[in-house]
Coordinates of N, CA, C and O in Angstrom, one line a residue:
X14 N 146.7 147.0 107.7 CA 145.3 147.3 107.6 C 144.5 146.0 107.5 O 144.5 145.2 108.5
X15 N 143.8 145.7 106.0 CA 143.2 144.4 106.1 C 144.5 143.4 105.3 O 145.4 143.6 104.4
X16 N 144.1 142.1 106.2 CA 144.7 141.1 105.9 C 143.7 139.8 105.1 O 142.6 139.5 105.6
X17 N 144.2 139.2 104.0 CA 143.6 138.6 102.7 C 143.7 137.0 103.3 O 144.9 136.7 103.3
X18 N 142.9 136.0 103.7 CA 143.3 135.0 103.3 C 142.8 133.9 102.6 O 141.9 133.2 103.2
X19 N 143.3 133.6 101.3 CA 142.5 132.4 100.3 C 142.4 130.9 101.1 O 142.8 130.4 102.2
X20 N 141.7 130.6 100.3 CA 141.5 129.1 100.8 C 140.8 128.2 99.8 O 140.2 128.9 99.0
X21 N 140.6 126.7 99.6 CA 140.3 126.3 98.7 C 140.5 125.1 97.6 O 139.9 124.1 97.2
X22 N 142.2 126.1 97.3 CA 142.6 125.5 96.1 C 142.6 124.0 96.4 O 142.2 123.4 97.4
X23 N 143.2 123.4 95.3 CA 143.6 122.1 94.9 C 143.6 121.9 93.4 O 143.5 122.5 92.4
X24 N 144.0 120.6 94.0 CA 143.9 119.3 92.5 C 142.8 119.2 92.3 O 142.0 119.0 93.2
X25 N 142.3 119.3 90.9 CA 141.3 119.1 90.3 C 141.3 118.2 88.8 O 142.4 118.1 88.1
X26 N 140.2 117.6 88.4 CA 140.3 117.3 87.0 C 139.7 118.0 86.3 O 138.6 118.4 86.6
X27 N 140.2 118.2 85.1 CA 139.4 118.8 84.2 C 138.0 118.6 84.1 O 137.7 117.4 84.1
X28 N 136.9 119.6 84.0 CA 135.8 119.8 83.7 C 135.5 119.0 85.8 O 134.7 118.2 86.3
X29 N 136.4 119.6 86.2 CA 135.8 119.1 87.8 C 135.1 121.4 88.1 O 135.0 122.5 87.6
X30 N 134.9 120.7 89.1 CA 134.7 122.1 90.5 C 135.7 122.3 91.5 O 136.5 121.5 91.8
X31 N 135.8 123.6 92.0 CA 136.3 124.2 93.0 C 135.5 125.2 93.4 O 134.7 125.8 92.6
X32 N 135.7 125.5 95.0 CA 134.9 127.0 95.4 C 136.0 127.6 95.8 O 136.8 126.6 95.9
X33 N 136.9 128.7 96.2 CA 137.3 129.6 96.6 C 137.1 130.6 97.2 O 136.6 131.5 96.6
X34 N 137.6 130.8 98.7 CA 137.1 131.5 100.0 C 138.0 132.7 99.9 O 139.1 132.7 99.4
X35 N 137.6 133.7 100.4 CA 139.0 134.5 101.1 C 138.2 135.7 102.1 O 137.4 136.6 101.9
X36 N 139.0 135.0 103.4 CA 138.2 135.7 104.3 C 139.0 137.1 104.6 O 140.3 137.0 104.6
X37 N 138.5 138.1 104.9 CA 139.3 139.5 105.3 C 138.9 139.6 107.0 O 137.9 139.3 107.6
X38 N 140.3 140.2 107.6 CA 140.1 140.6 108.5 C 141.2 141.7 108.9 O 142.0 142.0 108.1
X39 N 141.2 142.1 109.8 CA 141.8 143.6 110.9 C 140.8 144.9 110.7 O 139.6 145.2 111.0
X40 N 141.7 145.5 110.1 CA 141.0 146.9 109.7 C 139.7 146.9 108.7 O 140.1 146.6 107.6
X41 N 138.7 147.0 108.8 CA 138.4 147.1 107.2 C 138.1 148.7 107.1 O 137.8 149.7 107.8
X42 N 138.2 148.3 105.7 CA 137.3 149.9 105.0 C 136.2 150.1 104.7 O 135.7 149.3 103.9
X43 N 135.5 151.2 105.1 CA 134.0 151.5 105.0 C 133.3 150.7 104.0 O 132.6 149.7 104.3
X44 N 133.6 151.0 103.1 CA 133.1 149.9 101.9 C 134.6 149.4 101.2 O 135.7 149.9 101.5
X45 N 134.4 148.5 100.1 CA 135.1 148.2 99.4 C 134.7 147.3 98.2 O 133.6 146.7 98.3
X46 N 135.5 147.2 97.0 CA 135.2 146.1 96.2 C 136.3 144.6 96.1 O 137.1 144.1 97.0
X47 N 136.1 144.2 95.3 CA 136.9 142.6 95.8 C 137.2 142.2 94.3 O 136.4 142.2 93.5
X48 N 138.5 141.7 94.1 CA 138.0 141.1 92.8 C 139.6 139.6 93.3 O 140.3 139.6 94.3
X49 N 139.6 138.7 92.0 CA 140.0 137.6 92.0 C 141.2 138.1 90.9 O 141.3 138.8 89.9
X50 N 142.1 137.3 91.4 CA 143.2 137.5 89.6 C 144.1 135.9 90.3 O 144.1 135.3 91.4
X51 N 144.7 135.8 89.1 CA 145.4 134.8 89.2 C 146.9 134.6 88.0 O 146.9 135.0 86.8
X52 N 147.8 134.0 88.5 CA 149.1 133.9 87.7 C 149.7 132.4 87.4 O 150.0 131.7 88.3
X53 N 149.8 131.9 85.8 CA 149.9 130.6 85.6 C 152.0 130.8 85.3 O 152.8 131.5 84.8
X54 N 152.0 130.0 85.8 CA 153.8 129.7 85.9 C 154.2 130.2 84.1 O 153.8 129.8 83.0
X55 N 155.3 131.4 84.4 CA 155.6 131.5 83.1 C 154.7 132.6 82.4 O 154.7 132.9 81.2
X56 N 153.9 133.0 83.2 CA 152.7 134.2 83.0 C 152.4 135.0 83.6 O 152.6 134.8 84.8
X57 N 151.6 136.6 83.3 CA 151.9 137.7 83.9 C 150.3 137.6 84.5 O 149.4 137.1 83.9
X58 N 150.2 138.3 85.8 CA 148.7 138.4 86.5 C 148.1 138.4 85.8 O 148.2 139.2 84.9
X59 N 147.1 137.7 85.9 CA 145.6 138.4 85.1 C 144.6 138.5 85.7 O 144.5 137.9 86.8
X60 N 143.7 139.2 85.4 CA 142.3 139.4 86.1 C 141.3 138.4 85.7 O 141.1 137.9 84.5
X61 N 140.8 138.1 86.7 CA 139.3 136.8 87.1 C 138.3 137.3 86.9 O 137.6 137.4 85.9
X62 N 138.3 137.9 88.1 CA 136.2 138.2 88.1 C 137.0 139.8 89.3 O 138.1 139.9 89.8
X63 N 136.1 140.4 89.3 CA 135.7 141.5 90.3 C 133.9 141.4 90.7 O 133.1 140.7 90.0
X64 N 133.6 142.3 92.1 CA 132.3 142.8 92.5 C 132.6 143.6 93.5 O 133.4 143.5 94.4
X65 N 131.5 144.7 93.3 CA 131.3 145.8 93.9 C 130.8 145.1 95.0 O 130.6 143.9 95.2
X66 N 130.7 146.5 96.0 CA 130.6 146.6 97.9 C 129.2 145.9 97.8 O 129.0 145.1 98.7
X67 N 128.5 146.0 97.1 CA 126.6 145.6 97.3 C 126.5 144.2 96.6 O 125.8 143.3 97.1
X68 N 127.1 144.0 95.5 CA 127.4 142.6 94.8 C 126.6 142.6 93.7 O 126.5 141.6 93.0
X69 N 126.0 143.9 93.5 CA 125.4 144.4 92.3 C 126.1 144.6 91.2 O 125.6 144.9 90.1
X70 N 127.1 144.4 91.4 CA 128.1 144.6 90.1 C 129.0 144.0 89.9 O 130.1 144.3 90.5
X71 N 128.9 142.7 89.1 CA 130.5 142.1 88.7 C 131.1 142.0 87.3 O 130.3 142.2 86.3
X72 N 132.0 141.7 87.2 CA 133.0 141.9 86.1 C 133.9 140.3 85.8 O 134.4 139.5 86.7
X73 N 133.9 140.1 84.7 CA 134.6 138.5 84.8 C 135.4 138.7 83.3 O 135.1 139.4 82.4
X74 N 136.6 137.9 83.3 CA 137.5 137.8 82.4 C 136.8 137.0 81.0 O 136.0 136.0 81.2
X75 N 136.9 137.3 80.1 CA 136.4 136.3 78.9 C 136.6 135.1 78.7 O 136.1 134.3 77.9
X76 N 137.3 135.0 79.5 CA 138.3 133.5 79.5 C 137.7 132.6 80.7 O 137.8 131.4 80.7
X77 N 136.9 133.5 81.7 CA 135.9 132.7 82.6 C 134.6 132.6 83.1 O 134.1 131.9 83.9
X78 N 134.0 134.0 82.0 CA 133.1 134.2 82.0 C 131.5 132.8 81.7 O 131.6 132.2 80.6
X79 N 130.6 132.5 82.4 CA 129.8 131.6 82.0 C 130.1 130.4 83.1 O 129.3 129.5 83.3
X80 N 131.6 130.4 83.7 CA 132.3 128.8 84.4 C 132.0 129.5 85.7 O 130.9 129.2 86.1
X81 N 132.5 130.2 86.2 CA 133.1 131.2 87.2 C 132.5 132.4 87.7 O 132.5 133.6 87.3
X82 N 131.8 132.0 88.7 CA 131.2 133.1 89.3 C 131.3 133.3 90.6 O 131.2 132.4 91.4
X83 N 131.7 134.9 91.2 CA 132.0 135.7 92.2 C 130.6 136.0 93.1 O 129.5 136.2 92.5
X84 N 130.7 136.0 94.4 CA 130.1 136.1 95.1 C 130.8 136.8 96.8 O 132.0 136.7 96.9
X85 N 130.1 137.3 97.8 CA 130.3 138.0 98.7 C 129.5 137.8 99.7 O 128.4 137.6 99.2
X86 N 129.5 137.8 101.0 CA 129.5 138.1 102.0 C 129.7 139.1 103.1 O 130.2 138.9 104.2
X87 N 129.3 140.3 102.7 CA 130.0 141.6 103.8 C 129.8 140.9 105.3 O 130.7 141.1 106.1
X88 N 128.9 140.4 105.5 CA 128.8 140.5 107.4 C 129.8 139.2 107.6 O 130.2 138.9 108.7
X89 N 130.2 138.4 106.7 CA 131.7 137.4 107.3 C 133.1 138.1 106.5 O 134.2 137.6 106.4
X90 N 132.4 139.2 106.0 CA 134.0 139.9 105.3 C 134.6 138.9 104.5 O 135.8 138.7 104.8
X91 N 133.9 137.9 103.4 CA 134.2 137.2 102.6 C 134.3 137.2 101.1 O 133.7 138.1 100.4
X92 N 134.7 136.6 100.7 CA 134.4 136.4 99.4 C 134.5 135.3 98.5 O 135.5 134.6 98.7
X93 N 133.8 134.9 97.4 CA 134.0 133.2 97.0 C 134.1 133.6 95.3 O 133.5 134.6 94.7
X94 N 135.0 132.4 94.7 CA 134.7 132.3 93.7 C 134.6 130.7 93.3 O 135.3 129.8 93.7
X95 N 133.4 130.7 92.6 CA 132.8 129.6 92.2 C 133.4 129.2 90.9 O 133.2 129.9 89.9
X96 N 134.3 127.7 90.7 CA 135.1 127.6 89.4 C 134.3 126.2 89.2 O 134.3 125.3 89.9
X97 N 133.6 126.3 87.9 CA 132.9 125.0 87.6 C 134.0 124.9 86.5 O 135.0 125.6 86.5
X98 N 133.5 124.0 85.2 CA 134.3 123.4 84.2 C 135.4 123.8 83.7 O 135.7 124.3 82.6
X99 N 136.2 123.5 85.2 CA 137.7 123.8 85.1 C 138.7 123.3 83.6 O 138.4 122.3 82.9
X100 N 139.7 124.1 83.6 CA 140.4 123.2 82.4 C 141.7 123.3 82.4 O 142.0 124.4 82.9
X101 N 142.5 122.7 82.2 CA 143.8 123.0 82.3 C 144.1 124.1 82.9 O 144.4 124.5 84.0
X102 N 144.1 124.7 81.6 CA 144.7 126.5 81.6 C 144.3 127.4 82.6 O 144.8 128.5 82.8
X103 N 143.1 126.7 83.3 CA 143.1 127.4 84.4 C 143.8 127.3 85.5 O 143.9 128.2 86.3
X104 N 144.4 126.0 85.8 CA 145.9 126.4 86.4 C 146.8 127.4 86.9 O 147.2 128.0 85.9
X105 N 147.2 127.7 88.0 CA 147.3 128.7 88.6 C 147.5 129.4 89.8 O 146.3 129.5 90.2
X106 N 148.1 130.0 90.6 CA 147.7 130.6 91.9 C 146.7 131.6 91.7 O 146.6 132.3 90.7
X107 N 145.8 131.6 92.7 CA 144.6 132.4 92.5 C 144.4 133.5 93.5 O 143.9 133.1 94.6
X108 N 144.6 134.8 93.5 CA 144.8 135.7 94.5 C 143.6 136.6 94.8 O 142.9 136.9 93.9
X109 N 143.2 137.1 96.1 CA 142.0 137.7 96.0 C 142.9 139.1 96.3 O 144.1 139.3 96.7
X110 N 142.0 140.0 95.9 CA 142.6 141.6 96.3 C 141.0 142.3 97.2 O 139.9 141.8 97.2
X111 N 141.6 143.2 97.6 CA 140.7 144.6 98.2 C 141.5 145.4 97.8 O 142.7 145.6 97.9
X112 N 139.8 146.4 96.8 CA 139.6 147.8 96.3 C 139.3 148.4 97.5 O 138.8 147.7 98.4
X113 N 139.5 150.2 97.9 CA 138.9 150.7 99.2 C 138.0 151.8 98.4 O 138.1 153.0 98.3
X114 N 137.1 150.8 97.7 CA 135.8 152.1 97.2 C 135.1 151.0 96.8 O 135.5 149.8 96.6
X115 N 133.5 151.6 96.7 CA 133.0 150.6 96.2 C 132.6 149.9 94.6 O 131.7 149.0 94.4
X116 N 133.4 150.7 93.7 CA 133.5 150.5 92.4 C 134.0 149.5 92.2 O 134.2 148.9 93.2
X117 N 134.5 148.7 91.0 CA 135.1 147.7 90.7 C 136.0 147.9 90.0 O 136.1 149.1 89.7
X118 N 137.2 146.9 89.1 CA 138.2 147.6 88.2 C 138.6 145.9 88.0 O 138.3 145.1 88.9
X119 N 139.2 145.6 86.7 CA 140.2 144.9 86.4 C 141.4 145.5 86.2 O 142.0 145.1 85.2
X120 N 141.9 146.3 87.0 CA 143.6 147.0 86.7 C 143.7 146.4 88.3 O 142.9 146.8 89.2
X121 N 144.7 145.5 88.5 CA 145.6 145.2 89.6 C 146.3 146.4 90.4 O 146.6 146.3 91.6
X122 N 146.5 147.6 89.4 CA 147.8 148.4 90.0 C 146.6 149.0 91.3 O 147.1 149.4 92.4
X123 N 145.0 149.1 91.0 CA 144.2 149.9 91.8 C 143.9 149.1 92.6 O 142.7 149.2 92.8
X124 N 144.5 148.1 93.2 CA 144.0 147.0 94.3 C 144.4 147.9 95.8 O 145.0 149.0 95.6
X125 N 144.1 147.5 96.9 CA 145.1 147.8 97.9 C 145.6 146.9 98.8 O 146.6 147.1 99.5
X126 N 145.0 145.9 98.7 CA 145.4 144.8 100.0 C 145.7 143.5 99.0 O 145.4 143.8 97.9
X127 N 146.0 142.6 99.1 CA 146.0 141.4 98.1 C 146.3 139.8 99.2 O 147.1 140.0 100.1
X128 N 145.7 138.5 99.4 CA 146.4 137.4 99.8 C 147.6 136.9 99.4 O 148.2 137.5 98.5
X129 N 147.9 136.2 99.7 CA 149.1 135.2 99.7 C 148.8 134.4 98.7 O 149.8 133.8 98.2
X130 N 147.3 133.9 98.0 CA 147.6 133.1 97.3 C 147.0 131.8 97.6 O 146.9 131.6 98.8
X131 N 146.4 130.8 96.5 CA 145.8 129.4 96.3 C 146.4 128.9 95.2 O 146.3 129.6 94.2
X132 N 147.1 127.7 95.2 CA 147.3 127.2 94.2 C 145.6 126.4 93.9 O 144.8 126.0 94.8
X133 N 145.4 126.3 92.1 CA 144.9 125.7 91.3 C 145.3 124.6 90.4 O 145.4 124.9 89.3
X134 N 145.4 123.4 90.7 CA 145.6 122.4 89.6 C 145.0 121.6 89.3 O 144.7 120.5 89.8
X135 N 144.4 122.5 87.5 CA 143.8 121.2 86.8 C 144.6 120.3 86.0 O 145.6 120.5 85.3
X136 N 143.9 119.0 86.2 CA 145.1 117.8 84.8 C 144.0 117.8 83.9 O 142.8 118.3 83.7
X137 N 144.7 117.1 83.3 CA 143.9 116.7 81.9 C 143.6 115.7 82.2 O 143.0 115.0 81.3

């Protein structure tokens, strides 16, 4: 169906920036939502940020809430996440998913499509 691909990552220094792309393409679905998760070596997925099909609605982890903000593009079938005052621990591959509704969710298991992945590295 749809195919995920991130883009982006890097080396960073603490309290630097990153943007994060992930462009969709093949099939898409009528609508959808999008959200971000990410896995630090030695740790189980976690959820980033999510946003609904209109971008009226997003959702962000506590942990990146205020640094990190999600953004979209429907007519380039995109999506970005904006990582300001990175820190270590955010360290990471950073994966984007597609939801096929326009709701949003932080449960992974209700994703349907997912990328391959960005590595993230902040030093200290």
């Amino acid at each position: 169906q749809v195919q995920l691909v991130e883009s982006g990552g890097g080396l960073v220094q603490a309290g630097g920036s990153l943007r994060l792309s992930c462009a969709a393409s093949g099939r898409m679905f009528s609508t959808y939502s999008m959200g971000w998760f990410r896995q630090a070596p030695g740790k189980e997925r976690e959820f980033v940020a999510a946003i609904s099909w209109s971008g009226g609605r997003t959702s962000y982890a506590d942990s990146v809430k205020g640094r990190f903000t999600i953004s979209r593009d429907n007519a380039k079938n995109t999506v970005f996440l904006q990582m300001n005052s990175l820190k270590p621990d955010d360290t990471a591959i950073y994966y984007c998913a597609m939801r096929r509704t326009y709701t949003i969710t932080n449960n992974d298991l209700k994703y349907d499509a997912w990328g391959q992945g960005t590595q993230v590295t902040v030093s200290s």
